PDB file of C-alpha atoms in Angstrom:
ATOM      1  CA  UNK A   3     246.689  86.632 235.813  1.00 82.00           C
ATOM      2  CA  UNK A   4     243.773  84.830 234.166  1.00 86.00           C
ATOM      3  CA  UNK A   5     244.578  86.420 230.790  1.00 86.00           C
ATOM      4  CA  UNK A   6     248.053  84.871 230.811  1.00 88.00           C
ATOM      5  CA  UNK A   7     246.787  81.451 231.786  1.00 93.00           C
ATOM      6  CA  UNK A   8     244.019  81.383 229.179  1.00 94.00           C
ATOM      7  CA  UNK A   9     246.522  82.451 226.505  1.00 94.00           C
ATOM      8  CA  UNK A  10     248.833  79.700 227.790  1.00 96.00           C
ATOM      9  CA  UNK A  11     246.125  77.053 227.493  1.00 96.00           C
ATOM     10  CA  UNK A  12     245.115  78.277 224.031  1.00 96.00           C
ATOM     11  CA  UNK A  13     248.769  78.201 222.969  1.00 97.00           C
ATOM     12  CA  UNK A  14     249.318  74.724 224.410  1.00 96.00           C
ATOM     13  CA  UNK A  15     246.243  73.172 222.805  1.00 96.00           C
ATOM     14  CA  UNK A  16     247.043  74.904 219.506  1.00 96.00           C
ATOM     15  CA  UNK A  17     250.565  73.485 219.560  1.00 96.00           C
ATOM     16  CA  UNK A  18     249.221  70.016 220.318  1.00 95.00           C
ATOM     17  CA  UNK A  19     246.606  70.190 217.568  1.00 94.00           C
ATOM     18  CA  UNK A  20     248.471  72.004 214.790  1.00 94.00           C
ATOM     19  CA  UNK A  21     252.154  71.523 215.687  1.00 94.00           C
ATOM     20  CA  UNK A  22     252.903  75.232 215.475  1.00 95.00           C
ATOM     21  CA  UNK A  23     252.811  78.050 218.015  1.00 96.00           C
ATOM     22  CA  UNK A  24     249.757  80.252 218.397  1.00 95.00           C
ATOM     23  CA  UNK A  25     252.037  83.013 219.717  1.00 93.00           C
ATOM     24  CA  UNK A  26     255.648  83.537 218.655  1.00 93.00           C
ATOM     25  CA  UNK A  27     257.001  84.750 221.986  1.00 92.00           C
ATOM     26  CA  UNK A  28     257.968  82.085 224.523  1.00 94.00           C
ATOM     27  CA  UNK A  29     256.281  82.048 227.899  1.00 95.00           C
ATOM     28  CA  UNK A  30     258.394  82.728 230.972  1.00 95.00           C
ATOM     29  CA  UNK A  31     258.099  80.817 234.243  1.00 94.00           C
ATOM     30  CA  UNK A  32     257.037  83.333 236.890  1.00 92.00           C
ATOM     31  CA  UNK A  33     255.962  82.632 240.458  1.00 91.00           C
ATOM     32  CA  UNK A  34     252.256  82.419 239.556  1.00 90.00           C
ATOM     33  CA  UNK A  35     252.801  80.382 236.391  1.00 92.00           C
ATOM     34  CA  UNK A  36     253.521  81.003 232.706  1.00 95.00           C
ATOM     35  CA  UNK A  37     253.552  84.644 231.591  1.00 92.00           C
ATOM     36  CA  UNK A  38     254.062  86.396 228.260  1.00 92.00           C
ATOM     37  CA  UNK A  39     256.205  89.395 229.136  1.00 90.00           C
ATOM     38  CA  UNK A  40     254.765  91.539 226.312  1.00 83.00           C
ATOM     39  CA  UNK A  41     251.203  90.884 227.525  1.00 84.00           C
ATOM     40  CA  UNK A  42     252.212  91.589 231.112  1.00 84.00           C
ATOM     41  CA  UNK A  43     253.838  94.887 230.088  1.00 81.00           C
ATOM     42  CA  UNK A  44     250.796  95.890 228.071  1.00 78.00           C
ATOM     43  CA  UNK A  45     248.247  95.083 230.785  1.00 77.00           C
ATOM     44  CA  UNK A  46     250.219  95.660 233.996  1.00 73.00           C
ATOM     45  CA  UNK A  47     248.355  98.864 234.843  1.00 74.00           C
ATOM     46  CA  UNK A  48     245.182  96.780 235.289  1.00 71.00           C
ATOM     47  CA  UNK A  49     246.767  95.004 238.245  1.00 69.00           C
ATOM     48  CA  UNK A  50     244.272  92.502 239.660  1.00 71.00           C
ATOM     49  CA  UNK A  51     241.304  94.477 238.308  1.00 73.00           C
ATOM     50  CA  UNK A  52     239.395  93.296 235.230  1.00 74.00           C
ATOM     51  CA  UNK A  53     241.043  94.313 231.965  1.00 72.00           C
ATOM     52  CA  UNK A  54     238.957  97.104 230.451  1.00 74.00           C
ATOM     53  CA  UNK A  55     241.262  98.468 227.754  1.00 75.00           C
ATOM     54  CA  UNK A  56     242.758  97.020 224.591  1.00 78.00           C
ATOM     55  CA  UNK A  57     246.342  95.794 224.652  1.00 76.00           C
ATOM     56  CA  UNK A  58     248.906  98.238 223.294  1.00 77.00           C
ATOM     57  CA  UNK A  59     252.354  97.825 221.799  1.00 77.00           C
ATOM     58  CA  UNK A  60     255.211 100.252 221.358  1.00 79.00           C
ATOM     59  CA  UNK A  61     256.168 101.170 217.799  1.00 81.00           C
ATOM     60  CA  UNK A  62     259.908 101.929 217.976  1.00 86.00           C
ATOM     61  CA  UNK A  63     259.954 103.595 214.529  1.00 89.00           C
ATOM     62  CA  UNK A  64     257.159 106.082 215.292  1.00 88.00           C
ATOM     63  CA  UNK A  65     258.043 106.213 219.017  1.00 89.00           C
ATOM     64  CA  UNK A  66     254.337 105.806 219.840  1.00 87.00           C
ATOM     65  CA  UNK A  67     252.044 103.294 221.511  1.00 84.00           C
ATOM     66  CA  UNK A  68     249.299 101.767 219.398  1.00 84.00           C
ATOM     67  CA  UNK A  69     246.393  99.436 220.051  1.00 84.00           C
ATOM     68  CA  UNK A  70     247.056  95.837 219.040  1.00 78.00           C
ATOM     69  CA  UNK A  71     244.624  94.811 216.305  1.00 80.00           C
ATOM     70  CA  UNK A  72     245.498  91.285 215.215  1.00 79.00           C
ATOM     71  CA  UNK A  73     243.876  89.723 212.173  1.00 85.00           C
ATOM     72  CA  UNK A  74     242.534  86.357 213.291  1.00 89.00           C
ATOM     73  CA  UNK A  75     241.343  83.728 210.817  1.00 92.00           C
ATOM     74  CA  UNK A  76     237.841  82.379 211.432  1.00 93.00           C
ATOM     75  CA  UNK A  77     239.062  78.858 212.289  1.00 93.00           C
ATOM     76  CA  UNK A  78     241.489  80.290 214.847  1.00 94.00           C
ATOM     77  CA  UNK A  79     238.748  82.549 216.220  1.00 93.00           C
ATOM     78  CA  UNK A  80     236.533  79.463 216.722  1.00 95.00           C
ATOM     79  CA  UNK A  81     239.431  77.574 218.328  1.00 95.00           C
ATOM     80  CA  UNK A  82     239.984  80.462 220.768  1.00 94.00           C
ATOM     81  CA  UNK A  83     236.275  80.618 221.520  1.00 94.00           C
ATOM     82  CA  UNK A  84     236.345  76.921 222.445  1.00 94.00           C
ATOM     83  CA  UNK A  85     239.342  77.428 224.746  1.00 95.00           C
ATOM     84  CA  UNK A  86     237.669  80.403 226.395  1.00 94.00           C
ATOM     85  CA  UNK A  87     234.544  78.313 226.887  1.00 93.00           C
ATOM     86  CA  UNK A  88     236.590  75.569 228.549  1.00 94.00           C
ATOM     87  CA  UNK A  89     238.761  77.771 230.793  1.00 94.00           C
ATOM     88  CA  UNK A  90     237.109  81.204 230.975  1.00 92.00           C
ATOM     89  CA  UNK A  91     234.867  80.291 233.915  1.00 94.00           C
ATOM     90  CA  UNK A  92     237.811  79.272 236.124  1.00 93.00           C
ATOM     91  CA  UNK A  93     239.268  81.683 238.695  1.00 92.00           C
ATOM     92  CA  UNK A  94     242.751  83.038 237.999  1.00 89.00           C
ATOM     93  CA  UNK A  95     244.183  81.235 241.045  1.00 91.00           C
ATOM     94  CA  UNK A  96     242.702  77.918 239.912  1.00 94.00           C
ATOM     95  CA  UNK A  97     244.193  78.395 236.438  1.00 93.00           C
ATOM     96  CA  UNK A  98     247.527  79.283 238.014  1.00 92.00           C
ATOM     97  CA  UNK A  99     247.440  76.184 240.206  1.00 93.00           C
ATOM     98  CA  UNK A 100     246.730  74.038 237.145  1.00 94.00           C
ATOM     99  CA  UNK A 101     249.849  75.379 235.407  1.00 94.00           C
ATOM    100  CA  UNK A 102     251.931  74.289 238.424  1.00 93.00           C
ATOM    101  CA  UNK A 103     251.279  70.569 237.799  1.00 92.00           C
ATOM    102  CA  UNK A 104     254.304  68.447 238.732  1.00 93.00           C
ATOM    103  CA  UNK A 105     256.240  67.537 235.601  1.00 92.00           C
ATOM    104  CA  UNK A 106     254.487  70.222 233.535  1.00 94.00           C
ATOM    105  CA  UNK A 107     256.381  72.804 231.457  1.00 95.00           C
ATOM    106  CA  UNK A 108     256.277  75.526 234.142  1.00 95.00           C
ATOM    107  CA  UNK A 109     257.409  73.076 236.850  1.00 94.00           C
ATOM    108  CA  UNK A 110     260.315  71.809 234.750  1.00 92.00           C
ATOM    109  CA  UNK A 111     261.671  75.345 234.381  1.00 92.00           C
ATOM    110  CA  UNK A 112     260.739  76.767 237.806  1.00 91.00           C
ATOM    111  CA  UNK A 113     261.914  73.711 239.748  1.00 88.00           C
ATOM    112  CA  UNK A 114     264.745  72.821 237.420  1.00 81.00           C
ATOM    113  CA  UNK A 115     266.894  69.879 238.588  1.00 71.00           C
ATOM    114  CA  UNK A 116     269.938  71.028 240.505  1.00 68.00           C
ATOM    115  CA  UNK A 117     268.539  74.543 240.753  1.00 63.00           C
ATOM    116  CA  UNK A 118     269.643  75.255 237.178  1.00 65.00           C
ATOM    117  CA  UNK A 119     268.262  78.572 235.968  1.00 63.00           C
ATOM    118  CA  UNK A 120     267.362  78.943 232.313  1.00 67.00           C
ATOM    119  CA  UNK A 121     267.924  82.256 230.561  1.00 66.00           C
ATOM    120  CA  UNK A 122     264.807  84.351 231.108  1.00 78.00           C
ATOM    121  CA  UNK A 123     263.160  81.291 232.699  1.00 90.00           C
ATOM    122  CA  UNK A 124     261.782  80.581 229.223  1.00 92.00           C
ATOM    123  CA  UNK A 125     259.378  77.693 228.650  1.00 94.00           C
ATOM    124  CA  UNK A 126     260.012  76.264 225.193  1.00 94.00           C
ATOM    125  CA  UNK A 127     257.220  75.770 222.696  1.00 96.00           C
ATOM    126  CA  UNK A 128     258.383  72.167 222.362  1.00 96.00           C
ATOM    127  CA  UNK A 129     257.979  71.465 226.098  1.00 95.00           C
ATOM    128  CA  UNK A 130     254.479  72.965 226.019  1.00 96.00           C
ATOM    129  CA  UNK A 131     253.546  70.974 222.888  1.00 96.00           C
ATOM    130  CA  UNK A 132     254.707  67.671 224.414  1.00 96.00           C
ATOM    131  CA  UNK A 133     252.809  68.389 227.634  1.00 95.00           C
ATOM    132  CA  UNK A 134     249.526  69.188 225.905  1.00 96.00           C
ATOM    133  CA  UNK A 135     249.858  66.209 223.582  1.00 95.00           C
ATOM    134  CA  UNK A 136     250.395  64.012 226.652  1.00 92.00           C
ATOM    135  CA  UNK A 137     247.416  65.374 228.584  1.00 88.00           C
ATOM    136  CA  UNK A 138     245.274  65.333 225.443  1.00 84.00           C
ATOM    137  CA  UNK A 139     246.053  61.663 224.895  1.00 75.00           C
ATOM    138  CA  UNK A 140     244.949  60.908 228.472  1.00 67.00           C
ATOM    139  CA  UNK A 141     241.558  62.597 228.012  1.00 63.00           C
ATOM    140  CA  UNK A 142     238.596  60.351 227.204  1.00 46.00           C
ATOM    141  CA  UNK A 143     237.331  60.666 223.638  1.00 44.00           C
ATOM    142  CA  UNK A 144     234.210  62.804 223.342  1.00 42.00           C
TER     143      UNK A 144
END
């Protein structure tokens, strides 16, 4: 669960800072907070145990699974290191609770007015960007 939440926070802060998504796929609102389905599918065998293997993806052309080896620019690597430093020490349940903030992107989808269900319970990049811009503006300058 912590992996999803740290990716979510990295994605949100990246959107707020750069105006573009860190990850292309939209998060989905699940019971315990935002989840990337592809990450969940890749790491689901770990369950609640620490992740000890690299993420894999399915190659439909070759009909094989392969280890994900993204090329990450140095500035993005540093950005991710900063996010991990800020959130990596928090327990998965604490991170999950933080994503449930009233009026936050997960809450707006999960507790949609009138019980409206969105297709795939998707949380838009735009909703995440607005949220992180709003909470970033409320943080004291360092």
